[in-house]
Amino acid sequence: PEYKEMLLRVTERLKDVFGTAGDVFVLTASGTGAMEAAVVNTLSPGDKVLCASVGSFGDRFGEIAAIFGADVTMLTSPQGSSVNVDELRKALKANSSYKAVLVTHNETSTGVANDLESIAGVVKGEFDKLLLVDGISSVCSLPLRADDWGCDVVATASQKGWMLPPGLAFISFSDRAWKAHAESTMPRFYFDLAQYKKYLEIGQPPYTPAVSVMFALDRALQQIADEGIDALYERHKYIGNFTREGLKALGLEIVPDEAAASNTVTAVWMPAGVDSAALIAALQSEHGIVVAGGQESLKGKIIRIGHMGRTTTDEIQNVLDALAATLPQLGFVPAGAAVG
Ligand SMILES: *Cc1c(COP(=O)(O)O)cnc(C)c1O
């Protein structure tokens, strides 16, 4: 009985954060599971899908759809840039047979935040296509209003901005998505959202949930409600800016253009001659700080600093100080250090 109460309370609060009056389900999975759920619950083999990708997580979304038999066209942007809305419009105009558009809200591999509201304006407002969103590192950190903007499915995961351990994924599902579900013939079992809906009506999950993470989620949602979602967005905006300004003051270059820079993760280029693996190892062993490197083609070339959830400006200042101390050992004299 205690779990039932918690599941119902948590589900209502999740809807507030997603900005939807539609459905939101809790899955025991990582974020990729929720991406797969978005695909298999709405599409059929052979459906034409446009995947607007700006990095490796965008590519992953297209890959999932392709593996389940969708006919995927990739619309890629140069590394570090966001989705070009004019090109998206052009692609949708050029071929009217697309059933859905897949897009990443916040591309964690390059630190790029897409202008999802404008993207949704084109996909939904101008072309009326199904819109599936990877919001894994954005929901509850960056502004997103699923219903107002017209996002049919939005996927996210507990270990990103939700301040939680990994183990749960959350997914919103619109009426339009349910219509697509009724026609969809992709194979699905564990992620069939019809089961989650049926069981939620009796206050249960269809399969064994990660109960421990649910308790944490219940607390996190209370904290989010106490802080207020707009204050939380403002705090992320502040810390994103604080991180970028601090890095630039050290003479480092941010990967994306300022306008497309994410407020949940910052990717920064390594200065010429500095190996990111050596820097990451030194930050960890000498300062107890964990930052991430680049993925795939960005391996060795960038580091990524996370500042979502409860990260504080004091913690980011520690990272900046550690960079100022460590970079000279690796052959780069930071601007701030030169000033003294
Ligand atoms: C982390 C992340 C994923 C993958 O999530 P997992 O929980 O590792 O499966 C996908 N997309 C984005 C944008 C992410 O940040």
CSV table of N, CA and C in Angstrom, one decimal, residues 53-59 77-83 104-114 137 244 253-258 260-269 292-299 302-305 307:
chain,number,residue,atom,x,y,z
A,53,SER,N,20.3,14.8,-35.6
A,53,SER,CA,21.3,14.5,-34.6
A,53,SER,C,22.5,15.5,-34.6
A,54,VAL,N,22.9,15.9,-33.4
A,54,VAL,CA,24.0,16.8,-33.2
A,54,VAL,C,25.2,16.2,-32.4
A,55,GLY,N,25.1,14.8,-32.3
A,55,GLY,CA,26.2,14.2,-31.6
A,55,GLY,C,25.9,12.7,-31.3
A,56,SER,N,26.7,12.1,-30.5
A,56,SER,CA,26.6,10.6,-30.4
A,56,SER,C,25.3,10.1,-29.8
A,57,PHE,N,24.7,10.9,-28.9
A,57,PHE,CA,23.4,10.5,-28.4
A,57,PHE,C,22.3,10.6,-29.4
A,58,GLY,N,22.4,11.6,-30.3
A,58,GLY,CA,21.4,11.8,-31.4
A,58,GLY,C,21.6,10.6,-32.3
A,59,ASP,N,22.8,10.2,-32.6
A,59,ASP,CA,23.1,9.1,-33.5
A,59,ASP,C,22.5,7.8,-32.9
A,77,SER,N,24.4,17.7,-37.9
A,77,SER,CA,25.0,19.1,-37.9
A,77,SER,C,26.4,18.9,-37.5
A,78,PRO,N,27.2,19.9,-37.9
A,78,PRO,CA,28.7,19.8,-37.5
A,78,PRO,C,28.8,19.8,-35.9
A,79,GLN,N,29.8,19.1,-35.5
A,79,GLN,CA,30.1,18.9,-34.1
A,79,GLN,C,30.1,20.2,-33.3
A,80,GLY,N,29.4,20.3,-32.3
A,80,GLY,CA,29.4,21.6,-31.5
A,80,GLY,C,28.3,22.5,-31.9
A,81,SER,N,27.5,22.2,-33.0
A,81,SER,CA,26.4,23.1,-33.3
A,81,SER,C,25.1,22.4,-33.0
A,82,SER,N,24.1,23.3,-32.9
A,82,SER,CA,22.7,22.8,-32.6
A,82,SER,C,22.0,22.5,-33.9
A,83,VAL,N,20.8,21.9,-33.8
A,83,VAL,CA,20.0,21.7,-35.0
A,83,VAL,C,19.6,23.0,-35.7
A,104,THR,N,17.4,15.2,-29.9
A,104,THR,CA,17.9,15.2,-28.6
A,104,THR,C,17.8,16.7,-28.1
A,105,HIS,N,17.2,16.8,-26.9
A,105,HIS,CA,17.1,18.2,-26.4
A,105,HIS,C,18.5,18.7,-26.0
A,106,ASN,N,19.2,18.0,-25.2
A,106,ASN,CA,20.5,18.4,-24.7
A,106,ASN,C,21.5,17.4,-25.0
A,107,GLU,N,22.4,17.7,-26.0
A,107,GLU,CA,23.4,16.7,-26.5
A,107,GLU,C,24.6,16.6,-25.5
A,108,THR,N,24.6,15.6,-24.6
A,108,THR,CA,25.6,15.6,-23.6
A,108,THR,C,27.0,15.3,-24.1
A,109,SER,N,27.1,14.8,-25.3
A,109,SER,CA,28.5,14.5,-25.8
A,109,SER,C,29.2,15.7,-26.3
A,110,THR,N,28.5,16.8,-26.6
A,110,THR,CA,29.1,18.0,-27.1
A,110,THR,C,28.8,19.2,-26.2
A,111,GLY,N,27.9,19.1,-25.2
A,111,GLY,CA,27.5,20.2,-24.4
A,111,GLY,C,26.6,21.2,-25.2
A,112,VAL,N,25.8,20.7,-26.1
A,112,VAL,CA,24.9,21.5,-26.9
A,112,VAL,C,23.5,21.4,-26.5
A,113,ALA,N,22.8,22.5,-26.2
A,113,ALA,CA,21.4,22.5,-26.0
A,113,ALA,C,20.7,22.9,-27.2
A,114,ASN,N,19.8,22.1,-27.7
A,114,ASN,CA,19.0,22.5,-28.9
A,114,ASN,C,17.8,23.4,-28.5
A,137,SER,N,19.3,14.4,-20.5
A,137,SER,CA,20.1,15.3,-19.6
A,137,SER,C,19.5,16.7,-19.6
A,244,ARG,N,31.2,28.5,-17.9
A,244,ARG,CA,31.8,28.9,-19.2
A,244,ARG,C,32.7,30.2,-19.0
A,253,GLU,N,38.7,27.2,-24.6
A,253,GLU,CA,37.7,27.5,-25.6
A,253,GLU,C,36.5,26.5,-25.4
A,254,ILE,N,35.3,27.0,-25.3
A,254,ILE,CA,34.1,26.2,-25.1
A,254,ILE,C,33.8,25.5,-26.5
A,255,VAL,N,33.3,24.3,-26.5
A,255,VAL,CA,33.0,23.6,-27.8
A,255,VAL,C,31.9,24.3,-28.6
A,256,PRO,N,30.7,24.4,-28.0
A,256,PRO,CA,29.6,25.0,-28.8
A,256,PRO,C,29.7,26.5,-28.8
A,257,ASP,N,29.0,27.1,-29.8
A,257,ASP,CA,28.8,28.6,-29.7
A,257,ASP,C,28.0,28.9,-28.4
A,258,GLU,N,28.3,30.1,-28.0
A,258,GLU,CA,27.6,30.6,-26.7
A,258,GLU,C,26.1,30.3,-26.7
A,260,ALA,N,24.3,28.2,-28.2
A,260,ALA,CA,23.9,26.8,-28.1
A,260,ALA,C,24.4,26.0,-26.9
A,261,ALA,N,25.2,26.7,-26.0
A,261,ALA,CA,25.8,26.1,-24.9
A,261,ALA,C,24.8,25.6,-23.9
A,262,SER,N,25.1,24.4,-23.4
A,262,SER,CA,24.2,23.7,-22.5
A,262,SER,C,24.4,24.2,-21.1
A,263,ASN,N,23.3,24.3,-20.3
A,263,ASN,CA,23.5,24.7,-18.9
A,263,ASN,C,23.5,23.5,-18.0
A,264,THR,N,23.6,22.3,-18.5
A,264,THR,CA,23.8,21.1,-17.7
A,264,THR,C,25.2,20.4,-17.8
A,265,VAL,N,25.8,20.7,-18.9
A,265,VAL,CA,27.2,20.1,-19.1
A,265,VAL,C,28.0,21.0,-20.1
A,266,THR,N,29.2,21.2,-19.7
A,266,THR,CA,30.1,22.1,-20.5
A,266,THR,C,31.2,21.3,-21.1
A,267,ALA,N,31.3,21.3,-22.5
A,267,ALA,CA,32.4,20.7,-23.2
A,267,ALA,C,33.4,21.7,-23.5
A,268,VAL,N,34.7,21.5,-23.3
A,268,VAL,CA,35.7,22.5,-23.5
A,268,VAL,C,36.9,21.8,-24.3
A,269,TRP,N,37.4,22.5,-25.3
A,269,TRP,CA,38.5,22.0,-26.1
A,269,TRP,C,39.8,21.9,-25.3
A,292,ALA,N,34.6,14.2,-17.4
A,292,ALA,CA,34.5,13.2,-18.4
A,292,ALA,C,35.3,13.6,-19.6
A,293,GLY,N,35.7,12.6,-20.4
A,293,GLY,CA,36.4,13.0,-21.7
A,293,GLY,C,35.4,13.0,-22.8
A,294,GLY,N,36.0,13.0,-24.0
A,294,GLY,CA,35.1,13.0,-25.2
A,294,GLY,C,34.8,11.6,-25.6
A,295,GLN,N,33.7,11.5,-26.4
A,295,GLN,CA,33.3,10.1,-26.9
A,295,GLN,C,33.7,10.1,-28.4
A,296,GLU,N,33.9,8.9,-28.9
A,296,GLU,CA,34.2,8.6,-30.3
A,296,GLU,C,35.2,9.6,-30.9
A,297,SER,N,34.8,10.4,-31.9
A,297,SER,CA,35.8,11.3,-32.6
A,297,SER,C,36.3,12.4,-31.7
A,298,LEU,N,35.6,12.6,-30.5
A,298,LEU,CA,36.1,13.7,-29.7
A,298,LEU,C,37.0,13.2,-28.5
A,299,LYS,N,37.2,11.9,-28.6
A,299,LYS,CA,38.1,11.3,-27.5
A,299,LYS,C,39.5,11.9,-27.6
A,302,ILE,N,38.5,16.8,-25.9
A,302,ILE,CA,37.7,17.6,-25.0
A,302,ILE,C,37.6,17.0,-23.6
A,303,ILE,N,37.3,17.9,-22.7
A,303,ILE,CA,36.8,17.3,-21.4
A,303,ILE,C,35.4,17.9,-21.2
A,304,ARG,N,34.6,17.2,-20.4
A,304,ARG,CA,33.2,17.6,-20.2
A,304,ARG,C,33.0,17.7,-18.7
A,305,ILE,N,32.4,18.9,-18.3
A,305,ILE,CA,32.2,19.1,-16.8
A,305,ILE,C,30.7,19.2,-16.6
A,307,HIS,N,27.3,20.0,-14.6
A,307,HIS,CA,26.8,20.9,-13.6
A,307,HIS,C,25.3,20.9,-13.5
